[in-house]
Structure formats: structure tokens, C-alpha cells
XYZ file of C-alpha atoms in Angstrom:
744
model
C 0.000 0.000 0.000
C 1.383 3.411 -0.974
C 1.339 6.232 1.574
C -1.211 8.935 1.006
C 0.192 12.127 -0.417
C -0.588 15.005 1.923
C 2.351 17.374 1.607
C 0.819 19.091 -1.386
C -2.323 19.760 0.579
C -0.453 22.000 2.989
C 0.069 24.626 0.330
C -3.618 24.920 -0.431
C -5.016 28.276 0.610
C -8.534 28.159 1.958
C -9.927 31.655 1.560
C -12.833 32.610 3.791
C -13.841 34.936 6.560
C -10.953 36.264 8.551
C -9.523 39.352 10.065
C -10.273 42.497 8.144
C -7.942 44.689 10.224
C -4.652 43.837 8.459
C -3.407 47.279 7.530
C -0.119 48.307 9.119
C -0.287 51.127 11.671
C 0.817 54.572 10.630
C 3.500 54.549 13.293
C 4.684 52.275 16.048
C 5.833 53.128 19.530
C 9.279 51.690 20.209
C 8.927 48.878 22.700
C 10.377 49.418 26.156
C 13.497 47.534 27.167
C 11.365 45.145 29.220
C 8.932 44.611 26.348
C 11.736 43.810 23.898
C 13.331 41.432 26.393
C 10.043 39.612 26.984
C 9.248 39.448 23.263
C 12.626 37.855 22.596
C 12.135 35.314 25.381
C 8.665 34.397 24.146
C 10.047 33.859 20.654
C 12.715 31.483 21.958
C 10.249 29.520 24.075
C 7.660 29.286 21.310
C 10.204 27.914 18.863
C 11.399 25.354 21.429
C 8.011 23.795 22.137
C 7.776 20.161 21.156
C 4.741 19.889 18.849
C 4.114 16.374 20.098
C 3.593 17.779 23.619
C 1.320 20.607 22.462
C -1.661 19.119 20.684
C -2.671 22.551 19.380
C 0.486 23.167 17.316
C -1.290 21.579 14.418
C 0.734 22.765 11.421
C 4.001 21.783 13.107
C 2.570 18.395 14.045
C 1.413 17.914 10.483
C 4.929 18.578 9.164
C 6.327 16.025 11.597
C 3.798 13.433 10.490
C 4.751 14.014 6.867
C 8.472 13.732 7.607
C 8.086 10.329 9.214
C 8.788 7.171 7.279
C 5.521 5.419 6.443
C 4.950 2.266 8.504
C 5.246 -0.999 6.559
C 2.140 -2.579 8.111
C -1.112 -1.685 6.310
C -3.073 -1.324 9.548
C -0.507 1.060 10.990
C -0.514 2.983 7.708
C -4.259 3.547 7.914
C -4.030 4.669 11.540
C -1.281 7.132 10.612
C -3.225 8.539 7.703
C -6.284 8.920 9.884
C -4.188 10.886 12.384
C -2.840 13.056 9.546
C -6.335 13.773 8.241
C -7.505 14.736 11.733
C -4.488 17.011 12.164
C -5.239 18.646 8.806
C -8.735 19.464 9.976
C -7.428 20.782 13.302
C -5.071 23.015 11.333
C -7.941 24.499 9.348
C -7.323 22.530 6.146
C -10.861 21.229 6.133
C -11.169 20.547 2.406
C -8.024 18.406 2.115
C -8.889 16.682 5.391
C -12.308 15.764 4.046
C -10.722 14.254 0.930
C -8.438 12.189 3.135
C -11.273 10.964 5.365
C -13.268 9.842 2.327
C -10.252 8.110 0.813
C -9.521 6.208 4.007
C -13.144 5.186 4.266
C -13.112 3.786 0.741
C -9.997 1.790 1.521
C -11.704 0.294 4.577
C -14.755 -0.619 2.494
C -12.579 -2.292 -0.122
C -10.589 -4.171 2.502
C -13.711 -5.069 4.517
C -11.712 -4.516 7.682
C -10.574 -1.811 10.096
C -7.231 -1.429 11.889
C -8.750 -1.301 15.371
C -12.196 -1.527 16.997
C -14.132 1.728 16.760
C -11.910 3.236 14.075
C -14.609 3.178 11.412
C -17.148 4.859 13.707
C -14.658 7.584 14.650
C -13.760 8.061 10.983
C -17.421 8.470 10.052
C -17.886 11.044 12.821
C -14.905 13.098 11.654
C -16.059 12.872 8.056
C -19.491 14.146 9.037
C -18.123 17.070 11.014
C -15.717 17.881 8.166
C -18.653 18.068 5.756
C -20.492 20.383 8.142
C -17.474 22.650 8.737
C -16.538 22.802 5.052
C -20.071 23.760 4.095
C -20.034 26.562 6.648
C -16.596 27.753 5.521
C -17.951 28.073 1.998
C -20.939 29.957 3.396
C -18.682 32.735 4.710
C -18.268 35.920 2.696
C -14.922 35.903 0.908
C -12.105 38.370 1.239
C -11.421 38.896 4.945
C -8.153 37.267 5.925
C -6.349 36.323 9.135
C -2.757 37.258 9.656
C -0.711 34.246 10.692
C 2.947 33.584 11.455
C 3.179 32.141 7.947
C 1.753 34.990 5.936
C 1.238 32.764 2.904
C -1.230 30.573 4.796
C -4.801 31.791 4.991
C -7.328 29.668 6.837
C -11.091 29.808 6.750
C -13.499 29.666 9.611
C -17.130 28.465 9.593
C -20.125 30.789 9.588
C -21.989 28.979 12.334
C -25.790 29.072 12.544
C -27.432 30.523 15.621
C -28.989 28.053 18.046
C -31.906 28.261 17.658
C -31.912 30.105 14.332
C -33.722 33.396 13.931
C -33.973 34.775 10.418
C -32.460 32.273 7.930
C -29.323 33.528 6.194
C -28.850 32.878 2.477
C -26.485 30.026 1.666
C -24.349 29.969 -1.468
C -24.799 27.185 -4.015
C -21.359 25.744 -3.252
C -22.070 25.702 0.481
C -25.494 24.146 -0.068
C -24.032 21.272 -2.077
C -21.644 20.347 0.738
C -24.237 20.833 3.499
C -26.771 18.683 1.643
C -24.132 15.998 1.390
C -23.742 16.335 5.146
C -27.474 15.812 5.616
C -27.253 12.551 3.702
C -24.197 11.529 5.722
C -25.789 12.140 9.134
C -28.957 10.432 7.953
C -26.949 7.339 7.030
C -25.292 7.309 10.455
C -28.720 7.484 12.100
C -29.980 4.618 9.944
C -27.079 2.527 11.206
C -27.603 3.646 14.799
C -30.828 5.542 15.665
C -29.345 6.351 19.084
C -26.342 8.208 17.651
C -26.960 11.489 19.466
C -23.972 13.276 17.944
C -25.333 12.556 14.443
C -28.769 13.721 15.553
C -27.309 16.998 16.799
C -25.226 17.670 13.684
C -28.252 16.901 11.510
C -30.277 19.555 13.351
C -27.417 22.057 13.083
C -26.995 21.413 9.369
C -30.687 22.075 8.770
C -30.339 25.307 10.758
C -27.499 26.339 8.458
C -29.612 25.517 5.408
C -32.538 27.525 6.793
C -34.786 24.445 6.756
C -34.983 23.669 10.466
C -37.136 22.359 12.099
C -39.573 21.425 9.320
C -37.153 19.233 7.380
C -35.927 17.269 10.414
C -37.858 14.064 11.063
C -39.818 14.244 14.303
C -37.812 11.309 15.700
C -34.636 13.383 15.538
C -35.883 16.954 15.912
C -34.606 18.958 18.904
C -37.498 20.906 20.493
C -37.259 24.656 19.924
C -38.395 25.294 23.482
C -35.345 23.432 24.791
C -32.954 25.458 22.661
C -34.566 28.807 23.401
C -34.939 28.600 27.140
C -37.879 29.715 29.249
C -36.853 33.302 29.913
C -37.678 36.481 28.017
C -35.177 39.096 26.872
C -35.134 41.547 23.999
C -32.738 40.324 21.333
C -29.140 41.594 21.316
C -27.348 42.256 18.010
C -23.744 41.297 17.254
C -22.171 44.532 15.962
C -18.506 43.502 16.165
C -17.913 43.766 12.416
C -19.583 47.163 12.193
C -17.440 48.668 14.945
C -14.059 47.051 14.157
C -13.941 44.484 16.946
C -14.313 41.293 14.866
C -10.698 40.265 15.365
C -10.164 36.610 14.480
C -8.213 34.332 16.774
C -8.174 31.070 18.586
C -8.985 30.901 22.305
C -7.899 33.859 24.390
C -8.825 36.416 27.020
C -10.519 39.784 26.870
C -10.647 43.017 28.869
C -12.994 45.952 28.420
C -11.873 49.032 30.367
C -10.829 52.655 29.955
C -7.100 52.261 29.411
C -6.292 55.822 28.313
C -8.531 57.745 30.728
C -10.688 59.479 28.117
C -13.984 58.223 29.575
C -14.585 55.675 26.798
C -14.063 51.948 27.186
C -11.345 50.244 25.147
C -10.777 46.552 24.379
C -7.757 44.293 24.742
C -7.859 40.734 23.386
C -5.355 37.892 23.474
C -4.975 34.534 21.733
C -3.341 31.375 23.076
C -1.390 30.839 19.857
C 2.302 30.954 20.675
C 2.939 33.450 17.865
C -0.370 35.351 18.079
C -0.038 39.068 18.858
C -1.795 40.617 21.865
C -4.161 43.241 20.394
C -5.489 46.581 21.617
C -8.527 48.436 20.235
C -9.185 52.022 21.279
C -12.574 53.678 21.178
C -12.811 56.664 18.846
C -15.523 58.098 21.084
C -18.043 58.165 18.249
C -18.949 54.855 16.644
C -15.921 52.559 16.139
C -12.805 51.041 17.629
C -9.369 51.498 16.059
C -6.585 48.970 16.502
C -3.552 50.690 18.045
C -1.538 47.665 19.159
C 1.786 48.922 17.834
C 1.189 52.548 18.796
C 0.776 51.701 22.492
C 3.934 49.587 22.763
C 2.544 46.048 22.633
C 4.257 44.807 19.482
C 5.970 41.455 19.993
C 3.977 40.428 23.058
C 2.367 37.189 21.928
C 0.252 34.417 23.403
C -1.964 34.618 26.430
C -4.881 32.350 27.160
C -6.263 34.900 29.621
C -5.718 38.554 30.562
C -6.794 40.498 33.658
C -6.370 44.123 34.671
C -5.626 45.927 37.947
C -4.045 49.226 38.997
C -1.177 47.590 40.895
C 0.925 50.786 41.105
C -1.915 53.082 42.244
C -1.339 55.612 39.487
C -4.951 55.733 38.288
C -4.874 53.616 35.141
C -5.447 49.881 34.730
C -2.380 47.721 34.212
C -2.607 44.301 32.568
C -1.464 40.799 33.469
C -1.086 38.379 30.528
C -1.324 34.713 31.558
C 0.377 32.108 29.387
C 0.989 28.413 29.020
C -2.392 27.036 30.081
C -2.839 23.339 29.205
C 0.850 23.036 28.230
C 3.393 20.883 30.028
C 6.116 23.432 29.343
C 6.149 26.597 31.400
C 5.780 30.077 29.942
C 6.226 33.471 31.621
C 3.323 35.736 32.360
C 3.618 39.435 31.519
C 2.908 42.373 33.792
C 2.187 45.369 31.557
C 2.442 48.735 33.273
C 0.033 51.257 31.817
C 1.304 54.827 31.669
C -1.613 56.897 30.406
C -2.513 54.543 27.573
C 0.910 53.165 26.633
C 2.299 49.897 27.969
C 5.654 48.550 29.086
C 6.436 44.976 30.114
C 7.841 45.227 33.654
C 7.712 41.520 34.525
C 11.425 41.217 35.217
C 11.851 44.440 37.152
C 8.689 43.808 39.193
C 10.075 40.466 40.381
C 7.244 38.249 39.196
C 9.056 36.477 36.361
C 8.598 32.712 36.441
C 7.859 30.020 33.881
C 4.801 27.882 34.583
C 1.735 26.774 32.655
C -1.192 28.920 33.755
C -4.233 30.823 32.584
C -5.682 32.224 35.786
C -4.764 34.979 38.221
C -6.606 37.360 40.505
C -5.802 40.654 42.283
C -6.718 41.769 45.805
C -5.196 43.643 48.701
C -5.058 40.609 50.994
C -3.066 42.354 53.745
C -4.905 45.692 53.730
C -1.860 47.885 53.106
C -3.415 49.751 50.179
C -1.489 47.883 47.451
C -2.951 45.142 45.261
C -1.387 41.694 45.544
C -1.532 38.924 42.950
C -2.363 35.223 43.186
C -1.496 33.086 40.142
C -2.956 29.587 39.874
C -0.523 27.275 38.056
C -1.198 23.869 36.511
C 0.442 20.820 38.099
C -0.100 17.432 36.456
C 1.552 14.177 35.462
C 4.347 14.551 37.970
C 5.217 18.079 36.779
C 4.846 20.302 39.827
C 4.027 23.936 39.165
C 3.033 25.390 42.513
C 0.725 28.371 42.578
C 2.158 31.754 43.512
C 1.169 34.636 45.771
C 2.998 37.848 44.951
C 2.804 40.448 47.726
C 2.984 44.020 46.472
C 5.823 45.859 48.257
C 4.492 49.267 47.212
C 7.613 50.245 45.277
C 6.792 48.608 41.954
C 8.109 45.202 43.012
C 6.635 42.019 44.487
C 7.798 39.121 46.672
C 6.499 35.553 46.319
C 5.167 34.252 49.670
C 2.578 31.544 48.899
C 4.194 28.841 51.048
C 4.741 31.286 53.923
C 1.027 32.075 54.282
C -0.500 28.599 53.846
C -1.174 28.765 50.101
C 1.232 26.032 48.998
C -1.034 24.675 46.232
C 0.148 22.107 43.687
C -3.005 21.285 41.709
C -4.262 21.626 38.136
C -5.708 25.076 38.837
C -8.140 26.497 36.234
C -9.748 29.426 38.056
C -9.109 31.664 41.081
C -10.994 34.521 42.677
C -10.757 36.663 45.802
C -13.788 37.556 47.894
C -14.565 38.439 51.498
C -17.217 35.783 52.097
C -17.455 36.315 55.883
C -17.497 40.147 55.811
C -14.528 40.459 58.173
C -12.756 42.992 55.960
C -10.147 40.551 54.629
C -10.368 38.969 51.153
C -10.495 35.164 51.093
C -9.429 32.964 48.165
C -11.297 30.334 46.134
C -9.423 27.975 43.804
C -11.109 25.987 41.017
C -9.349 22.698 40.229
C -9.723 20.422 37.217
C -10.089 16.799 38.299
C -9.934 17.417 42.002
C -11.481 19.177 44.978
C -11.880 22.913 44.729
C -10.343 24.867 47.609
C -11.576 27.718 49.829
C -8.969 29.504 51.936
C -10.054 31.793 54.768
C -7.850 34.822 55.321
C -7.040 34.540 59.042
C -5.173 37.845 59.145
C -1.822 38.580 60.751
C -0.446 37.102 63.944
C 1.191 39.101 66.724
C 4.430 39.498 64.757
C 2.729 40.467 61.507
C 2.766 37.148 59.659
C -0.342 36.523 57.586
C -1.972 33.112 57.214
C -4.738 31.383 55.250
C -6.699 28.366 56.514
C -8.173 25.698 54.230
C -11.886 25.685 55.157
C -13.194 23.829 52.090
C -14.718 20.906 53.950
C -16.295 23.057 56.653
C -17.731 25.489 54.069
C -19.032 22.690 51.794
C -17.714 24.099 48.495
C -15.484 21.312 47.114
C -17.425 20.602 43.922
C -17.597 20.225 41.038
C -14.854 17.665 40.543
C -14.184 18.896 36.987
C -14.188 22.669 37.408
C -13.086 25.695 35.361
C -14.226 29.373 35.630
C -15.279 30.561 39.065
C -16.202 33.696 40.976
C -17.581 35.276 44.131
C -20.788 37.277 43.645
C -23.884 38.270 45.555
C -26.449 36.674 43.272
C -29.321 36.988 45.780
C -28.604 40.563 46.932
C -28.421 39.770 50.633
C -25.053 41.411 51.306
C -23.110 38.125 51.538
C -20.870 36.846 48.756
C -21.964 33.583 47.189
C -19.879 31.276 44.960
C -20.210 29.947 41.427
C -18.006 27.254 39.884
C -18.607 26.024 36.340
C -18.324 22.358 35.388
C -16.001 21.163 32.644
C -16.879 17.657 31.559
C -19.509 16.930 28.915
C -20.100 15.345 25.532
C -22.312 16.455 22.677
C -24.555 13.508 23.524
C -25.048 14.932 27.017
C -26.407 18.245 25.814
C -28.760 16.455 23.396
C -30.025 14.383 26.312
C -30.566 17.566 28.309
C -32.512 19.126 25.433
C -34.811 16.114 25.092
C -35.256 15.671 28.845
C -33.159 12.525 29.316
C -30.604 11.704 32.003
C -27.004 12.637 31.163
C -23.565 12.272 32.729
C -22.169 15.794 32.270
C -20.573 17.659 35.165
C -22.980 20.367 36.303
C -21.928 23.720 37.746
C -22.323 24.585 41.398
C -24.099 27.632 42.768
C -23.297 27.959 46.454
C -25.417 30.312 48.570
C -23.666 31.913 51.504
C -25.473 31.065 54.765
C -23.572 33.803 56.667
C -22.209 31.341 59.221
C -19.055 30.228 57.427
C -20.879 27.614 55.355
C -22.571 27.471 51.964
C -25.620 25.671 50.595
C -25.692 24.074 47.144
C -28.696 25.711 45.453
C -27.791 24.882 41.852
C -31.007 23.018 41.048
C -33.577 25.066 42.992
C -32.176 28.306 41.508
C -32.366 26.976 37.925
C -28.676 26.470 37.081
C -28.668 22.670 36.856
C -27.810 22.960 33.170
C -24.831 21.768 31.186
C -22.253 24.564 31.145
C -19.155 23.159 29.522
C -17.568 26.456 30.376
C -14.272 27.894 29.285
C -14.880 31.632 29.351
C -17.643 32.864 31.596
C -18.597 35.988 33.482
C -21.449 37.887 35.086
C -23.154 41.255 34.799
C -26.596 42.852 34.763
C -27.864 42.849 31.168
C -31.347 44.169 31.960
C -30.429 46.722 34.661
C -32.837 45.142 37.132
C -30.237 45.038 39.917
C -29.770 41.259 39.727
C -26.585 39.726 38.294
C -26.940 37.540 35.185
C -24.337 35.159 33.749
C -22.983 34.144 30.358
C -21.200 30.881 29.647
C -18.776 30.444 26.760
C -18.659 26.733 25.964
C -16.307 24.495 24.086
C -13.779 21.714 23.746
C -10.710 21.333 21.487
C -12.367 18.352 19.787
C -14.020 19.580 16.571
C -16.826 17.070 17.092
C -17.908 18.930 20.236
C -20.330 21.687 19.243
C -22.327 23.316 22.022
C -23.972 26.733 21.963
C -22.884 29.459 24.334
C -25.558 30.125 26.968
C -26.989 33.154 28.767
C -28.938 32.980 32.037
C -31.021 35.869 33.389
C -31.329 36.351 37.137
C -34.940 36.921 38.167
C -34.834 37.892 41.850
C -32.363 35.139 42.660
C -33.729 32.486 40.288
C -32.171 31.935 36.855
C -33.954 31.549 33.519
C -32.189 30.682 30.301
C -32.446 33.439 27.671
C -29.947 32.069 25.157
C -32.398 31.972 22.296
C -34.426 35.022 23.253
C -31.311 37.194 23.528
C -29.570 35.781 20.439
C -26.532 34.425 22.298
C -26.537 30.802 21.061
C -23.464 30.939 18.843
C -21.553 27.704 18.244
C -18.243 29.578 18.215
C -16.237 28.406 21.210
C -16.379 31.098 23.894
C -13.512 32.377 26.021
C -12.891 35.804 27.537
C -16.276 37.355 28.433
C -16.785 41.002 29.421
C -20.002 42.667 30.574
C -19.616 46.394 29.945
C -21.571 49.447 28.828
C -19.192 49.821 25.919
C -21.159 52.632 24.242
C -21.939 54.630 27.414
C -25.677 54.535 26.797
C -26.639 53.175 30.204
C -27.073 49.459 29.512
C -24.663 46.540 29.624
C -23.316 45.063 26.399
C -21.387 41.785 26.141
C -17.986 41.339 24.469
C -16.675 37.804 23.864
C -13.330 36.540 22.618
C -14.181 33.497 20.497
C -12.283 30.612 18.902
C -11.183 27.112 19.840
C -7.826 25.757 20.966
C -6.682 24.307 17.636
C -4.984 26.497 15.038
C -7.808 26.054 12.562
C -10.659 26.594 15.017
C -10.984 30.285 14.238
C -13.803 32.666 15.059
C -14.262 36.439 14.963
C -14.821 38.029 18.362
C -18.350 39.223 19.121
C -19.875 42.361 20.601
C -23.540 41.970 21.524
C -25.166 45.397 21.708
C -27.858 45.744 24.345
C -31.181 46.932 22.867
C -31.880 48.739 26.140
C -34.594 48.718 28.779
C -36.604 51.196 30.787
C -34.712 50.383 33.975
C -32.539 52.967 35.702
C -28.820 52.819 36.503
C -25.892 54.518 38.180
C -22.156 54.367 37.383
C -19.567 54.681 40.166
C -15.817 55.113 39.744
C -13.964 54.796 43.036
C -10.690 56.500 43.942
C -9.000 55.065 46.993
C -6.724 57.070 49.280
C -5.769 54.695 52.083
C -7.367 51.805 50.177
C -5.996 50.696 46.811
C -6.512 53.394 44.171
C -9.290 51.653 42.181
C -11.170 50.505 45.284
C -10.933 46.843 44.255
C -12.816 44.845 46.880
C -14.932 47.774 48.113
C -18.502 46.892 49.108
C -21.242 49.085 47.650
C -24.833 49.112 48.912
C -27.337 51.273 47.045
C -30.744 51.825 48.635
C -33.460 52.922 46.234
C -37.181 53.493 46.270
C -39.371 52.070 43.538
C -43.093 51.551 43.066
C -43.086 48.586 45.448
C -41.102 50.136 48.276
C -37.483 50.233 49.443
C -34.781 47.810 48.240
C -31.006 47.568 48.528
C -28.675 46.458 45.754
C -25.266 45.080 46.733
C -22.056 45.065 44.694
C -18.378 44.359 45.305
C -15.885 46.250 43.142
C -14.076 43.855 40.840
C -13.727 42.746 37.244
C -16.023 39.729 37.363
C -15.092 36.078 36.993
C -11.848 34.220 36.450
C -11.959 34.098 32.625
C -12.872 37.467 31.133
C -12.754 40.948 32.621
C -15.378 43.665 33.109
C -14.456 47.319 33.683
C -13.365 48.233 37.192
C -15.878 51.099 37.208
C -19.181 49.820 38.550
C -22.156 49.967 36.194
C -25.078 49.169 38.474
C -28.671 48.585 37.366
C -31.346 49.929 39.693
C -34.480 48.401 38.179
C -37.589 50.646 38.144
C -36.129 52.969 40.777
C -37.825 56.294 41.418
C -34.955 57.756 43.461
C -31.661 56.883 45.110
C -32.002 57.145 48.886
C -28.309 56.613 49.700
C -25.120 54.901 48.620
C -22.979 53.168 51.260
C -19.332 52.424 50.332
C -17.085 50.385 52.629
C -13.487 50.621 51.493
C -11.164 47.604 51.626
C -8.210 47.568 53.981
C -8.741 51.013 55.434
C -12.223 50.383 56.840
C -13.333 53.849 55.682
C -17.092 54.258 55.193
C -18.607 56.859 52.857
C -22.372 57.394 53.066
C -23.616 59.427 50.113
C -26.921 61.211 49.648
C -28.438 63.211 46.829
C -27.204 61.109 43.915
C -29.366 61.137 40.818
C -30.550 58.297 38.635
C -28.858 57.575 35.298
C -25.705 59.497 36.170
C -22.011 58.691 36.501
C -20.023 59.725 39.575
C -16.503 59.623 40.934
C -16.199 58.939 44.649
C -12.941 59.676 46.452
C -12.390 57.755 49.673
C -13.117 59.630 52.854
C -14.689 62.698 51.278
C -18.333 61.730 51.695
C -18.904 63.296 48.289
C -19.684 62.092 44.787
C -18.484 64.223 41.872
C -20.505 64.058 38.664
C -18.684 62.770 35.567
C -19.419 63.725 31.980
C -20.712 60.727 30.053
C -20.904 60.864 26.243
C -22.652 57.982 24.496
C -21.507 56.371 21.244
C -23.531 55.272 18.217
C -22.000 51.878 17.527
C -21.333 51.377 13.847
C -23.963 53.880 12.765
């Protein structure tokens, strides 16, 4: 048997949707010495990664496969060619991969044998998903390209249907031919096995793409619309990312929405986990669009980053950025601390004393010792005998940090996927929650300092009852029930496509569910996941919370996904109705199949309601998606925006507790918030955009500052206004707020 010829396929250019922002900047800011040093180190590390240890370096793996001598045994040859075809698809070479899958299948038919049990079934699944993806790649408008390390290689991404679909989109003749072939393919798989839930799901999705769902799907295989839509009501949001210049294309990464240059308008920073993918910065023009200014602000050469978070660590009034790298890799990578000086950035990782090389994607800021300076906890990933202990960097107040995790009882060597600080017992000291993949989550109580000034954390996980879920990913503290006590959310991360189909049709499944823990105000928590309506499959990577309807209750969005191309699950939105959650995925138009990562809730156009920005794309090099910006259609609810300025407390007031008492038509109510940037994967603005529901007036605003213990009680604040509150003044200064007209 001759080896299949695949080398020629690698030169094929698949033109499709991609990144339209490829023009070079008019000028570039010279990188700082620290930025240049970090960029050079990242280049060396990226080029040294063994592709066989990083399953997402697909093009490099494909070259290695092609360089290998073909095995002499026919069975081994078929297995190798199947692996090559799968790698081609992972790399974004869907068309050539499909040809290879079909060729292998014909060989198996001719030979009337398969090299190992289950190979034929797996091959048929990959062939079916390749047909679906290729049809959707052809459905994309042509001409928008993605810049890659190899500029000659242009890869397409699919134009996924919404789940459930709204208005059908026209499909080109070429796309229709391939999608119709996919219909036949999935139908054949269901004839062979009527219980093939993955085939059932892909069949429904294909019909959605063709604009012929649900009528053309046989009743035996049709997914109920009511299951896909959810029970809640919400006016539909519109994805305006392309119109406003935020449809950057990448694989999985993090996102931050915040005012980086201090002009009163929110800007966007987005990363990508690709080892050679540039960190990107988009600045608001204050009118209707965002302009990429990556090079102009000194970020050129800073690549990679599965997650990014912001905090004003140097108390100078502008948000600095931490880039987290190496998540899911065995090899360690350095994080980057980017000091923001009025809208330009310098990498100060080395000089700040936080340089280390570990695989990670999660970190969180808080002033754990109450000295007015923000400290940093980084959750590293230990696995397979490779110990990468988590780190606690104490801010020394002079621009540098010292690592003290083992000295304070935070010697953690687990596969950490999410971390968050929160003062769950209201004692004025932030506590720490750690989300672990394949293990018990951990809650550490901040016990304070002893008589000689040594701080210590106690592991109270068992006592508090917050160990689950066993497979966990994004997490956060939040007051979901508005009782003044911080509750906990931890998303599950174990599911199959078959599980979500079973959920949709009301059957039992084996997916890991999230956990919603209600704070009982006695040091313990109660699992209220099911009674509060969150016993739903949330195969969450990126996730965050915010108030999309300005009713004063915090909602949540879940970005779903898995590196496996066969795993296709819609992102999901849940609306908080007075402490009970209703799914509004379909009603709000959030059910994209693009794999979701960094999520930001932010009033990005300053019009008084919360929009949602999402960094999209899978882990593999060919699993590309353009980022999304869902514009809020608005509501008649009222709001207030508060920007805090600490004096004794940290400058941005991170960790401050805000209680707003309002009067509405039904009486008096209090809305509680804690200043922060949201969950562990995605970042909201530090300024607090707080919905007040149908409020008639603000009675008072109570602010309790972290560390210092200062209390400011404010009166006379107006509805639908933005204010700056300086610690200890007892005064709120009105801020000018100019709204944008996004893309119009």
C-alpha cells in the first residue's frame, strides 16, 4: 500500500472569513526595554516547544507526520493517515482533510476490515463534522483574511448558525451542495444507529445552516425549539462587532474591556493562546468605532496569552494588565505584567520580580493584607508529575513584588483552572477560592496577621461545603441573591455532545454540572444549583457575570467548548430573576456555536445598559472565530455608574462593598455590589455599572473601602448618572458621560 500524499495539501489556501484589520499602523511606539526582552524570550520559548507535547500546534505536528517514514504494516498505515487527516482538519485545512477521510473510508470498504475496533465509527464522525465545517466555511463571505505567522497561509473559519436560528441567512450554491451531502451523511449514520446522538445533533445544526430547520428534520430526531430557546424572556441583542471594528479573528484567548487611556470611553484588549499570536489593543474613537492601536501603544511582539486580567497595581490611576500564558501546556511560559502609563504599555515583569515560567491561565488581584497595594495570586497547573506550585505575589508598594505563597498557607500544587478573591465572611479581609480540574476545589479563609505580623490562610473547604464540582473551570464570588453576603459559582467542565442532546430532550445525562453555592452567613454554603435553575450543562471555558437588563440582579454568560471539533455546544446566557435563573440564550440571540472564552459585561457605548464582548475561537490552530460584541437593545430600567478612587485603600477601590438603597413603586430595596472585574476568565471594567431596576430615586449609597475600613455614606445622587467617589470625602463628583452610536 502506498502512503497517502498530503504534503501538497499543505500549500492549499482556503480563503474565507478572517480578520479584516490587516493594515499596518501609521506609526509604532518603540517597545520598552522590558517589552523587547520579553518578546525575545517568548520567541525562543515558542520555537522550542515540542509539537508532540502541544496538541494545538497543528501545522508543526502535520509537518512532523509528513516527515516520518511510512509504517510498513497496512493497519498502521491507515491509523497514521487517519491521524494526519484529523491534524489537517485541526489546522484548518478542512477541504483536504475531508478528501483524506473519504479516501480512508473507501480503503476500509474495499478491505472489509478496520485497523482497530471503533476506528470506522470515529472516521465516520470526523467525516461528518468535516462536511459540516466545510459547508459553513464556503458559506462565509470571501475576502477577509487572518494574519498568521506564515503569511502565505490563509485559513477559513465556519459561519456557524445561531442556536436556535432566527432569520435564515442565504447560503451559497457551493455551500449548499456540501451541506446537503452532510445531511445525507448524518442520515446514514442514524440509519445505522438511531441512538447516535452526535449525528442527531449535527443533523439539526446542518438544517439550521440551510434555513430548513425544524420542518425538514424528522420528528424522531428533531430537537425541540423550546429546549434550545430557554424559558426566559429578553429583547434580542445584536452582534455589531464587524460594524465597529472588533471582529478580530483568533483562537482561544482572554478579553478586557476598560478605559485604558482615561478618556472616559471603554477600550478593548484581546489575546490569543497561539504561541505566535499578537496581543491586540482596540481604542474607542468616542463616536462609533474602535481602532486597533496595538503597535502605537507599545505592545508589538507580546504574543500568546490564554487569559488577561487588569488591575491598577501601582496606584497611578490607570489599569495595568497581566497576561497569563501556558495554560494546558506541560512546558512553562512566563506571564507578563504590563504597566500602563496613560494609555501606553511597558512589560515590567522582570523588574517587578514576578518572572517565572509555569503553565497557567488564571490569576486574581486583591489587597489581601490591607496595606493599600494590590497583591496577585497566580494559579498554576500541576499534572503528570510536573509540579508547578501556585504563587502569591505580595505588592511591596515600590513597583516590586515578593512571592510568599508557602509562607502564608497557600502552597497549592493542583491543576488550577480558576481563582478569585472575595470576602465571604465580611470580616474585611479577602479570602481565596481555587477551582481545580479533576480534584477538589479549595476555599482559603484569610485569618489575618499574627502578633508578629505574619499573615496566614486556613483551608476551610470541607467546613464550608464548596469542594465541587470535581471537573471545574471558571469561578467567581458574587452576591447573586442581593443579601449582602458573597456567594460562589463554579462552572463544570466535563460533557459530551450527547449529554447536551439528552438535556434538550429531557433525558438523564452524565455531564458535570456547575455549582451555585449560597452563603449562609455562618461560614458555610448551601448548594442551590437546582432550585435556583442552574442545573444545566455549562461546559464552560470563558464565563462571566453582569446585569444585562439593569434590574439590579446579576446575570451570567457561559462560553462553551472543547478542542475536539466534534464537540459543538452553543454558548448560553442565564437571566437572574430575583435570585432564580432563567435561560435566555435563544431570546437574547446568544446561542453561537463559536467556542467562547474571555467574556466582558460592559456598557461599551456609554448609553446606560450593559453590552457583552466575547473573545471566540477554539484551541486548535484552525478553530478560528471572529470576536463578538452583543449590543444591548436597552430597557426602561434605571442605573448609576460609580468610579472609586481610593486614598488609604488601593486606588481603584478593588474589593470595596457598595450598597445602594433605592425606592421604587413597590417600596425600598437595597442592591449590593463588590468592586471587581467579574469572573476568572474574562474581565469587566473596574468602574461599577449598576442597574437599579424601576427605581424612582436613590435614597443613599454606602461604600465600605477595603483595607482602610473607611465608610462613605452618600446622599443626593441622581438616577442615570455617573459619579466619581474619592475615599473619605463623603462626596460624589458628577462625571461627563458621552454615548456612542456603535457602527452607525
